[in-house]
Coordinates of C-alpha atoms and ligand atoms in Angstrom, one line a residue:
M27 CA 18.3 61.1 -50.3
A28 CA 22.1 61.6 -49.8
N29 CA 23.0 64.4 -52.3
G30 CA 19.8 64.9 -54.2
S31 CA 20.9 61.9 -56.4
E32 CA 18.5 59.8 -58.5
M33 CA 16.9 57.0 -56.6
V34 CA 16.8 53.7 -58.5
A35 CA 13.2 52.9 -59.5
P36 CA 12.4 49.2 -59.0
L37 CA 11.9 47.1 -62.1
A38 CA 8.4 45.9 -63.0
A39 CA 9.8 42.3 -62.4
V40 CA 10.8 43.3 -58.8
S41 CA 7.4 44.8 -58.0
G42 CA 5.7 41.7 -59.5
F43 CA 7.9 39.4 -57.5
L44 CA 7.0 41.2 -54.3
R45 CA 3.2 40.8 -55.0
Q46 CA 3.5 37.0 -55.4
Q47 CA 2.6 34.6 -52.6
H48 CA 5.9 32.7 -52.2
G49 CA 6.0 29.1 -51.1
V50 CA 8.7 26.5 -50.4
F51 CA 10.6 24.9 -53.4
I52 CA 10.6 21.1 -53.1
D53 CA 11.0 18.5 -55.8
G54 CA 11.4 21.1 -58.5
E55 CA 8.1 22.8 -57.7
W56 CA 6.6 25.6 -55.6
R57 CA 4.3 24.4 -52.9
P58 CA 2.4 26.3 -50.2
G59 CA 3.8 25.6 -46.7
R60 CA 2.2 22.8 -44.8
G61 CA 1.4 25.2 -41.9
A62 CA -0.4 28.5 -42.0
E63 CA 2.5 30.6 -40.5
R64 CA 4.1 33.3 -42.7
L65 CA 6.9 35.7 -41.9
D66 CA 6.8 39.4 -42.8
V67 CA 9.7 40.6 -45.0
F68 CA 10.7 44.2 -44.4
D69 CA 12.3 47.0 -46.4
P70 CA 15.0 48.3 -43.9
A71 CA 14.9 51.8 -45.5
T72 CA 11.3 52.3 -44.5
G73 CA 10.4 49.6 -42.0
D74 CA 7.4 48.7 -44.3
V75 CA 6.4 45.1 -44.9
I76 CA 7.2 44.4 -48.6
T77 CA 6.1 40.7 -48.9
T78 CA 5.8 37.6 -46.8
V79 CA 7.3 34.1 -46.9
V80 CA 6.5 30.7 -45.5
N81 CA 7.8 30.0 -42.0
A82 CA 8.5 26.4 -42.9
N83 CA 7.6 23.8 -40.2
A84 CA 9.0 20.4 -39.5
Q85 CA 6.8 18.8 -42.2
D86 CA 8.1 21.2 -44.8
V87 CA 11.6 20.4 -43.8
D88 CA 10.9 16.7 -43.9
D89 CA 9.4 17.1 -47.4
A90 CA 12.5 19.0 -48.6
A91 CA 15.0 16.6 -47.0
Q92 CA 13.1 13.6 -48.5
S93 CA 13.1 15.3 -51.9
A94 CA 16.9 15.9 -51.7
H95 CA 17.4 12.4 -50.5
R96 CA 15.4 10.9 -53.4
A97 CA 17.3 13.0 -55.9
F98 CA 20.6 11.9 -54.4
E99 CA 19.7 8.2 -54.3
N100 CA 18.2 8.0 -57.8
G101 CA 21.3 9.5 -59.4
A102 CA 19.4 12.3 -61.0
W103 CA 22.4 14.5 -60.4
T104 CA 25.4 12.3 -59.4
G105 CA 24.5 9.9 -62.2
L106 CA 25.1 12.6 -64.8
P107 CA 28.5 12.9 -66.4
A108 CA 30.6 15.5 -64.5
A109 CA 30.9 17.6 -67.7
E110 CA 27.1 17.7 -67.9
R111 CA 26.7 18.9 -64.3
E112 CA 29.4 21.5 -65.0
R113 CA 27.5 22.7 -68.1
R114 CA 24.3 23.1 -66.1
L115 CA 26.0 24.9 -63.2
L116 CA 27.7 27.3 -65.8
K117 CA 24.2 27.9 -67.2
F118 CA 23.0 28.7 -63.7
A119 CA 25.8 31.3 -63.5
D120 CA 24.7 32.8 -66.9
L121 CA 21.1 33.1 -65.7
V122 CA 22.2 34.9 -62.5
E123 CA 24.2 37.3 -64.7
Q124 CA 21.2 37.8 -67.1
N125 CA 18.9 38.6 -64.2
A126 CA 21.5 40.6 -62.3
E127 CA 19.6 43.9 -62.0
E128 CA 16.4 42.3 -60.7
L129 CA 18.4 40.3 -58.1
A130 CA 20.4 43.4 -57.1
Q131 CA 17.3 45.5 -56.6
L132 CA 15.7 42.7 -54.6
E133 CA 18.8 42.4 -52.4
T134 CA 18.8 46.1 -51.7
L135 CA 15.1 46.3 -51.0
N136 CA 15.3 43.4 -48.6
Q137 CA 18.7 43.8 -47.0
G138 CA 19.0 47.6 -47.0
K139 CA 22.5 47.7 -48.5
S140 CA 23.7 50.1 -51.2
I141 CA 22.6 49.2 -54.7
N142 CA 26.2 49.7 -55.7
I143 CA 27.2 46.9 -53.4
S144 CA 24.3 44.7 -54.6
R145 CA 25.2 45.4 -58.2
F146 CA 29.0 45.1 -58.1
V147 CA 29.7 42.8 -55.1
D148 CA 26.7 40.5 -54.2
V149 CA 25.3 39.9 -57.6
G150 CA 28.1 41.3 -59.7
G151 CA 30.6 38.9 -58.1
A152 CA 28.3 35.9 -58.2
P153 CA 28.8 34.7 -61.8
A154 CA 32.6 34.6 -61.5
Y155 CA 32.4 32.7 -58.3
M156 CA 29.8 30.3 -59.7
R157 CA 31.9 29.6 -62.8
Y158 CA 35.0 29.0 -60.7
I159 CA 33.2 26.4 -58.6
A160 CA 31.4 24.9 -61.6
G161 CA 34.8 24.4 -63.2
L162 CA 35.8 22.2 -60.3
T163 CA 33.0 19.7 -61.1
T164 CA 35.2 18.1 -63.7
K165 CA 38.4 18.2 -61.6
I166 CA 37.4 15.9 -58.7
T167 CA 40.3 13.3 -58.3
G168 CA 41.4 10.6 -56.0
E169 CA 44.9 9.1 -55.6
T170 CA 46.6 5.8 -56.2
F171 CA 49.0 4.2 -53.7
D172 CA 51.7 1.6 -53.5
V173 CA 50.8 -0.7 -50.6
S174 CA 52.9 -3.3 -48.8
I175 CA 50.2 -5.7 -47.7
G176 CA 51.7 -9.2 -47.3
A177 CA 48.6 -11.0 -45.9
I178 CA 47.8 -13.0 -49.1
P179 CA 50.9 -14.7 -50.4
G180 CA 51.4 -14.1 -54.1
A181 CA 48.7 -11.5 -54.3
R182 CA 49.3 -8.0 -55.7
F183 CA 47.2 -5.0 -54.8
N184 CA 45.9 -1.9 -56.5
A185 CA 44.9 0.7 -53.9
S186 CA 43.3 4.1 -54.6
T187 CA 40.9 6.6 -53.2
R188 CA 37.7 7.9 -54.6
R189 CA 36.0 11.2 -53.6
E190 CA 32.3 10.6 -53.4
P191 CA 29.6 13.2 -52.7
V192 CA 28.6 13.2 -49.0
G193 CA 24.8 13.1 -49.6
V194 CA 22.1 15.6 -48.6
V195 CA 23.6 19.0 -47.6
A196 CA 21.8 21.4 -45.4
A197 CA 22.9 24.9 -46.4
I198 CA 22.1 27.6 -43.9
A199 CA 22.8 31.3 -44.7
P200 CA 23.0 34.6 -42.8
W201 CA 21.4 38.0 -43.7
N202 CA 24.4 40.2 -44.6
F203 CA 25.2 38.9 -48.1
P204 CA 22.2 36.7 -48.7
L205 CA 22.6 35.7 -52.3
M206 CA 26.3 35.7 -52.4
I207 CA 26.8 33.6 -49.2
G208 CA 23.8 31.4 -50.2
L209 CA 25.8 30.6 -53.4
W210 CA 29.0 30.0 -51.4
K211 CA 27.0 27.3 -49.5
I212 CA 25.2 25.6 -52.4
M213 CA 27.6 25.8 -55.3
P214 CA 30.4 23.6 -53.9
A215 CA 27.8 21.1 -52.7
L216 CA 26.2 20.9 -56.1
A217 CA 29.6 20.7 -57.9
A218 CA 30.6 17.8 -55.7
G219 CA 27.5 15.9 -56.7
C220 CA 25.5 16.5 -53.5
T221 CA 21.8 17.5 -53.3
V222 CA 20.9 20.5 -51.2
V223 CA 18.2 22.0 -49.0
L224 CA 18.9 25.8 -48.6
K225 CA 17.5 27.8 -45.7
P226 CA 18.2 31.5 -46.1
S227 CA 17.9 33.9 -43.2
E228 CA 14.4 34.8 -42.2
V229 CA 15.5 38.5 -42.5
T230 CA 16.6 38.3 -46.1
P231 CA 15.0 35.3 -48.0
L232 CA 14.0 37.0 -51.2
T233 CA 17.0 36.5 -53.6
S234 CA 17.2 32.9 -52.5
V235 CA 13.5 32.5 -53.5
R236 CA 14.2 34.0 -56.9
L237 CA 17.3 31.8 -57.3
M238 CA 15.2 28.6 -57.3
D239 CA 13.5 29.4 -60.7
L240 CA 16.9 30.2 -62.2
A241 CA 18.3 26.8 -61.0
K242 CA 15.4 25.0 -62.5
E243 CA 15.8 26.9 -65.8
A244 CA 19.5 25.9 -65.7
G245 CA 18.5 22.3 -65.8
L246 CA 19.0 21.2 -62.2
P247 CA 16.8 18.1 -61.9
A248 CA 13.9 18.1 -59.5
G249 CA 15.0 17.6 -55.9
V250 CA 18.6 18.5 -56.4
L251 CA 18.1 22.0 -54.9
N252 CA 15.3 22.7 -52.5
L253 CA 14.4 25.8 -50.5
V254 CA 12.7 26.2 -47.1
T255 CA 12.2 29.7 -45.8
G256 CA 11.8 30.2 -42.1
D257 CA 13.4 31.2 -38.9
G258 CA 15.8 29.5 -36.5
R259 CA 13.3 26.7 -35.8
T260 CA 13.3 25.8 -39.5
G261 CA 17.1 25.8 -39.4
K262 CA 17.1 23.5 -36.3
A263 CA 14.6 21.1 -37.8
L264 CA 16.9 20.9 -40.9
V265 CA 20.0 20.3 -38.8
D266 CA 18.3 17.6 -36.9
H267 CA 16.8 15.8 -39.9
P268 CA 18.0 12.2 -40.1
L269 CA 18.5 12.4 -43.9
V270 CA 20.9 15.3 -43.8
S271 CA 24.5 14.2 -44.0
K272 CA 26.4 17.5 -44.0
I273 CA 25.8 21.0 -42.7
T274 CA 27.3 24.0 -44.3
F275 CA 26.6 27.1 -42.2
T276 CA 27.5 30.7 -42.3
G277 CA 26.2 32.8 -39.4
S278 CA 27.0 33.8 -35.8
T279 CA 29.3 31.9 -33.5
A280 CA 26.5 31.3 -31.0
T281 CA 24.3 29.5 -33.7
G282 CA 27.4 27.8 -35.0
K283 CA 28.1 26.3 -31.6
A284 CA 24.4 25.2 -31.2
I285 CA 24.7 23.5 -34.7
A286 CA 28.0 21.8 -33.8
R287 CA 26.4 20.4 -30.6
S288 CA 23.4 19.0 -32.5
A289 CA 25.7 17.7 -35.3
A290 CA 27.9 15.8 -32.8
D291 CA 25.1 13.4 -32.0
R292 CA 25.0 12.0 -35.5
M293 CA 28.7 12.8 -36.4
L294 CA 27.4 15.1 -39.1
R295 CA 30.0 16.7 -41.3
T296 CA 30.0 20.5 -40.7
S297 CA 31.6 23.5 -42.3
L298 CA 31.1 26.5 -40.1
E299 CA 31.9 30.1 -41.2
L300 CA 31.2 32.2 -38.1
G301 CA 31.7 35.6 -36.6
G302 CA 34.7 37.9 -36.4
K303 CA 36.1 40.7 -34.2
N304 CA 38.8 41.5 -36.6
P305 CA 41.8 43.8 -36.0
A306 CA 43.6 46.2 -38.3
I307 CA 47.0 47.3 -37.3
F308 CA 48.3 50.6 -38.6
L309 CA 52.1 51.0 -38.1
A310 CA 53.8 54.3 -37.7
D311 CA 54.8 54.6 -41.4
A312 CA 51.3 54.1 -42.7
P313 CA 50.3 57.3 -44.7
I314 CA 47.4 58.8 -42.7
E315 CA 45.2 59.4 -45.7
Q316 CA 45.5 55.9 -47.1
A317 CA 45.2 54.4 -43.5
V318 CA 41.9 56.3 -42.9
Q319 CA 40.5 55.3 -46.3
G320 CA 41.4 51.7 -45.4
A321 CA 39.8 52.0 -42.0
V322 CA 36.6 53.3 -43.5
M323 CA 36.5 50.6 -46.2
G324 CA 37.4 47.9 -43.7
G325 CA 35.0 49.0 -40.9
F326 CA 32.0 50.6 -42.6
F327 CA 31.6 48.7 -45.9
N328 CA 28.1 47.2 -46.0
N329 CA 27.4 49.3 -42.9
G330 CA 29.9 47.2 -41.0
Q331 CA 27.7 44.1 -41.4
V332 CA 30.7 42.0 -42.7
C333 CA 32.1 39.0 -40.9
A334 CA 35.6 40.2 -41.8
A335 CA 35.0 43.9 -41.0
S336 CA 37.9 45.6 -39.2
S337 CA 36.1 46.6 -36.1
R338 CA 39.1 46.9 -33.8
L339 CA 41.7 49.4 -35.1
F340 CA 45.2 49.5 -33.4
V341 CA 47.2 52.5 -34.3
A342 CA 50.9 53.4 -33.6
R343 CA 50.9 56.0 -30.9
S344 CA 52.9 58.4 -33.1
I345 CA 50.0 58.7 -35.6
Y346 CA 47.1 57.9 -33.2
E347 CA 45.9 61.5 -32.7
P348 CA 45.9 62.6 -36.4
F349 CA 44.6 59.2 -37.5
T350 CA 41.7 59.3 -35.0
K351 CA 40.8 62.9 -35.8
A352 CA 40.8 62.2 -39.6
L353 CA 38.8 59.0 -39.2
A354 CA 36.1 60.7 -37.1
Q355 CA 35.9 63.5 -39.6
A356 CA 35.6 61.1 -42.5
V357 CA 33.0 59.0 -40.8
E358 CA 30.9 62.0 -39.7
G359 CA 30.9 63.2 -43.3
M360 CA 29.4 59.9 -44.7
S361 CA 26.0 60.5 -46.3
I362 CA 23.1 58.5 -44.9
G363 CA 20.3 57.2 -47.0
P364 CA 18.4 54.3 -48.5
G365 CA 20.2 51.6 -50.4
L366 CA 18.4 52.5 -53.6
D367 CA 20.1 55.9 -53.5
P368 CA 23.5 55.2 -55.2
A369 CA 25.1 58.2 -53.5
A370 CA 24.3 57.2 -49.9
Q371 CA 27.4 55.8 -48.2
I372 CA 25.7 54.6 -45.0
N373 CA 22.4 52.7 -45.4
P374 CA 20.0 51.1 -42.9
V375 CA 21.1 48.0 -41.1
A376 CA 19.2 44.8 -41.9
S377 CA 16.5 44.7 -39.2
A378 CA 14.9 46.7 -36.4
G379 CA 16.2 44.1 -33.9
H380 CA 19.7 44.4 -35.2
R381 CA 19.6 48.2 -35.0
Q382 CA 18.5 47.9 -31.3
K383 CA 21.4 45.5 -30.7
I384 CA 23.9 48.0 -32.1
L385 CA 22.4 50.9 -30.0
D386 CA 22.6 48.7 -26.9
H387 CA 26.3 48.0 -27.6
V388 CA 26.9 51.8 -27.8
Q389 CA 25.1 52.4 -24.6
R390 CA 27.0 49.7 -22.8
A391 CA 30.3 51.0 -24.2
R392 CA 29.5 54.4 -22.8
Q393 CA 28.5 53.0 -19.4
D394 CA 31.8 51.0 -19.3
G395 CA 33.8 54.3 -19.8
A396 CA 34.5 54.4 -23.6
R397 CA 34.0 57.7 -25.5
I398 CA 32.0 57.8 -28.7
L399 CA 33.7 60.4 -30.9
T400 CA 30.9 60.4 -33.5
G401 CA 27.7 58.6 -34.3
G402 CA 26.3 55.6 -32.5
D403 CA 22.7 56.9 -32.5
S404 CA 19.7 56.7 -34.8
P405 CA 18.7 59.6 -37.0
D406 CA 15.1 60.7 -36.6
R407 CA 13.6 59.1 -39.7
P408 CA 11.8 55.9 -40.5
G409 CA 13.9 52.8 -41.3
Y410 CA 16.7 51.1 -39.4
Y411 CA 19.5 53.7 -39.6
V412 CA 22.4 53.9 -37.2
R413 CA 24.9 56.8 -37.6
P414 CA 28.4 55.4 -38.1
A415 CA 30.4 55.4 -34.9
V416 CA 34.1 55.8 -33.9
V417 CA 34.8 54.7 -30.3
V418 CA 38.0 55.4 -28.3
D419 CA 39.2 54.6 -24.7
A420 CA 37.7 51.1 -24.9
A421 CA 39.7 48.8 -22.7
A422 CA 40.5 45.3 -23.9
D423 CA 38.0 43.8 -21.5
F424 CA 35.1 46.0 -22.4
A425 CA 32.2 44.2 -24.1
I426 CA 32.6 46.6 -27.1
S427 CA 36.2 45.3 -27.5
R428 CA 35.2 41.6 -27.3
Q429 CA 31.8 41.1 -28.8
E430 CA 30.9 41.3 -32.4
V431 CA 28.7 44.4 -33.0
F432 CA 28.3 43.7 -36.7
G433 CA 27.4 47.3 -37.5
P434 CA 28.9 50.6 -38.5
L435 CA 31.2 51.0 -35.4
V436 CA 34.9 50.7 -34.8
T437 CA 37.1 51.1 -31.8
V438 CA 40.5 52.8 -32.0
T439 CA 43.3 52.0 -29.6
P440 CA 46.9 53.2 -29.6
F441 CA 50.0 50.8 -29.2
D442 CA 53.6 51.5 -28.4
S443 CA 55.3 48.5 -30.0
E444 CA 54.7 45.9 -32.7
D445 CA 54.7 43.2 -30.0
E446 CA 52.0 45.1 -28.2
A447 CA 50.0 45.5 -31.4
V448 CA 50.1 41.7 -32.1
R449 CA 49.2 40.9 -28.5
L450 CA 46.2 43.2 -28.7
A451 CA 45.1 42.0 -32.1
N452 CA 45.2 38.4 -30.9
D453 CA 43.4 39.1 -27.7
T454 CA 40.0 37.8 -28.9
D455 CA 38.2 34.5 -29.0
M456 CA 37.7 35.0 -32.8
G457 CA 40.2 34.6 -35.6
L458 CA 38.5 35.3 -39.0
A459 CA 40.6 38.1 -40.5
A460 CA 43.0 40.9 -39.9
S461 CA 45.0 43.5 -41.7
V462 CA 48.4 45.2 -41.4
W463 CA 49.0 48.6 -42.8
T464 CA 52.7 49.4 -43.5
N465 CA 55.2 49.6 -46.3
D466 CA 57.9 48.1 -44.1
L467 CA 58.5 44.7 -45.6
K468 CA 60.5 43.3 -42.7
K469 CA 57.8 44.3 -40.2
T470 CA 55.1 42.8 -42.4
M471 CA 57.0 39.5 -42.6
D472 CA 57.5 39.5 -38.9
I473 CA 53.8 40.3 -38.0
V474 CA 51.8 38.3 -40.5
P475 CA 52.8 34.8 -39.2
R476 CA 52.0 35.9 -35.6
I477 CA 48.4 37.0 -36.3
K478 CA 45.9 34.2 -35.4
A479 CA 43.4 34.7 -38.2
G480 CA 42.3 32.8 -41.3
T481 CA 43.1 35.7 -43.6
V482 CA 45.7 38.5 -43.1
W483 CA 45.5 41.3 -45.6
V484 CA 48.4 43.8 -46.0
N485 CA 47.5 47.4 -47.1
C486 CA 44.0 46.2 -47.9
H487 CA 41.0 44.7 -46.1
N488 CA 37.8 42.8 -46.9
L489 CA 38.9 41.4 -50.3
V490 CA 38.0 37.9 -51.1
D491 CA 38.5 35.8 -54.3
P492 CA 37.2 32.4 -55.3
N493 CA 40.7 31.1 -55.5
M494 CA 41.8 32.2 -52.0
P495 CA 40.6 30.1 -49.1
F496 CA 38.5 32.0 -46.6
G497 CA 37.5 30.9 -43.1
G498 CA 38.3 31.2 -39.4
F499 CA 40.8 30.3 -36.7
K500 CA 39.5 29.8 -33.2
E501 CA 35.8 30.5 -32.7
S502 CA 35.4 32.0 -36.1
G503 CA 34.7 28.6 -37.5
V504 CA 35.7 25.2 -39.0
G505 CA 36.7 24.7 -42.6
R506 CA 37.4 27.0 -45.5
D507 CA 35.2 28.3 -48.3
F508 CA 36.8 29.0 -51.8
G509 CA 39.9 27.6 -53.4
V510 CA 40.6 24.5 -55.5
R511 CA 40.1 22.3 -52.5
S512 CA 36.7 23.7 -51.5
L513 CA 34.8 20.7 -52.8
E514 CA 36.7 18.3 -50.5
A515 CA 34.4 19.3 -47.6
Y516 CA 31.4 18.0 -49.6
T517 CA 33.0 14.6 -50.3
E518 CA 33.8 11.4 -48.4
V519 CA 37.1 9.7 -49.1
K520 CA 36.7 6.1 -50.0
S521 CA 39.8 3.8 -50.1
V522 CA 39.5 1.0 -52.6
C523 CA 41.9 -2.0 -52.3
I524 CA 41.8 -4.6 -55.1
A525 CA 43.7 -7.8 -54.8
Y526 CA 44.7 -9.5 -58.0
Ligands
NAD21 P1 22.5 33.8 -37.2 O1 23.5 32.8 -36.6 O2 21.6 34.5 -36.3 O3 21.6 33.1 -38.3 C1 22.2 32.5 -39.4 C2 21.3 31.5 -39.9 O4 21.1 30.4 -39.0 C3 19.9 32.0 -40.2 O5 19.4 31.4 -41.4 C4 19.0 31.5 -39.0 O6 17.7 31.4 -39.3 C5 19.7 30.2 -38.8 N1 19.5 29.6 -37.4 C6 19.3 30.3 -36.3 N2 19.2 29.5 -35.2 C7 19.4 28.2 -35.7 C8 19.6 26.9 -35.2 N3 19.4 26.7 -33.9 N4 19.8 25.9 -36.0 C9 20.0 26.1 -37.3 N5 19.9 27.3 -37.9 C10 19.6 28.3 -37.1 O7 23.5 34.8 -38.0 P2 23.0 36.2 -38.7 O8 22.7 37.2 -37.6 O9 22.0 35.8 -39.7 O10 24.4 36.6 -39.5 C11 25.3 37.4 -38.9 C12 26.5 36.5 -38.4 O11 27.0 35.8 -39.5 C13 27.6 37.4 -37.9 O12 28.1 36.8 -36.7 C14 28.7 37.2 -38.9 O13 30.0 37.4 -38.5 C15 28.5 35.9 -39.5 N6 29.0 35.7 -40.8 C16 30.1 35.0 -41.0 C17 30.7 34.9 -42.3 C18 32.0 34.0 -42.5 O14 32.3 33.8 -43.6 N7 32.7 33.6 -41.5 C19 30.1 35.5 -43.3 C20 29.0 36.3 -43.1 C21 28.4 36.4 -41.8

């Protein structure tokens, strides 16, 4: 335990959930998987297996896609008045709120993250997001146009557009914020009138499994929301299924590219929220204490397993030494412990494989000539822990400067001018997010438009809001989550031209 603080004791409902034999959720019912293969689900704090889930095969995926297709075609969902769909989605949000502690504990047990983050961000933030999107259900609009068509003498025309739901949506989610990002994928699809097959990450399926019963209780008709658990093969079978019309994916750039290639064959609509290698620029006037706090929050929140994490810090040369020293001290002082210990500031990463990947990155950085000021190794204890790391002397072409580590590790690099800072910040294939730390308004207004990233924060980092579009430039993805226009990606525009 971090500071002898009280560990959270799992609720009876959580222990009961872990003892169940979970299936796939298709046509509004739980079914055993068609095959015999199951996947172990681990507690990252101990490395123990806590339950198993189905590794859904192509037949399960077909069942789920057929179910979603039937529900789309029979109008079980699209045929309801928009206000009724909105009411049920709002009830879904209420049920997530009412079951928040159970969901938060499950998230921490399965993902490893701090119970504080599960309670206040993943689960705590979910109802507000869900209500925001649910509210858009009744605000889908088209446009009317004046047209100048002269083909039929004497005829007049009424031209307009309708936004129609695109069809069956395959929603594929990663393991860093499983419930939250799962909801980012399914809610706009449902609000637009689509039906959905959700595939959570094989590493963190549990809260998505729990979500299905809440969706049913909220009144989502059978087949409107289906769940297949499984690994990348399950995801690929879903992407390749002929009844799927749209893919909404959050995950790594490598998988996003593979999906985009498969999707191209059938001109599938895709929304791809991918990786990041995000810069934070600290100008000379940034107060050191605030800057270091910002760097810790931006780089180590959720153990650095955040797509928008500020993993590359660029610091004005005049403050580089004191900043780096204070950052290394702050990071070294972070308490390490299980997510169920509310006082632990650094928790295990999500899987044994991921811990090894981070350790390999550190070793490679060292071999390339970077210096590890603190951390970057594993403490001698069970569970998937990595000590948080601060890395310096990492040249721009080192792997550690270019590849997403997705763990508790930042590089710190000095710069001599704002132009150099912008050049270094943009020297990446990714473009998800960035931050600039300064109180100089003129410099802020000069730098922000020159940063190639989907979100630029000033004097903050890692903050998202349902009303603020979020997504990537360059290889960080295609499309935007959030905002009043977020349903558009789940609709087709149909022009209607009436002669009279
Ligand atoms: P991942 O790409 O390994 O897996 C994501 C999902 O895709 C999983 O459900 C996985 O089973 C599935 N999958 C794997 N291969 C597939 C295939 N060929 N076809 C279809 N599905 C397949 O990503 P991850 O390791 O789970 O998540 C971490 C990554 O997600 C990081 O790169 C991170 O930056 C990114 N991420 C991005 C955002 C964003 O909003 N841009 C948010 C969170 C995470």
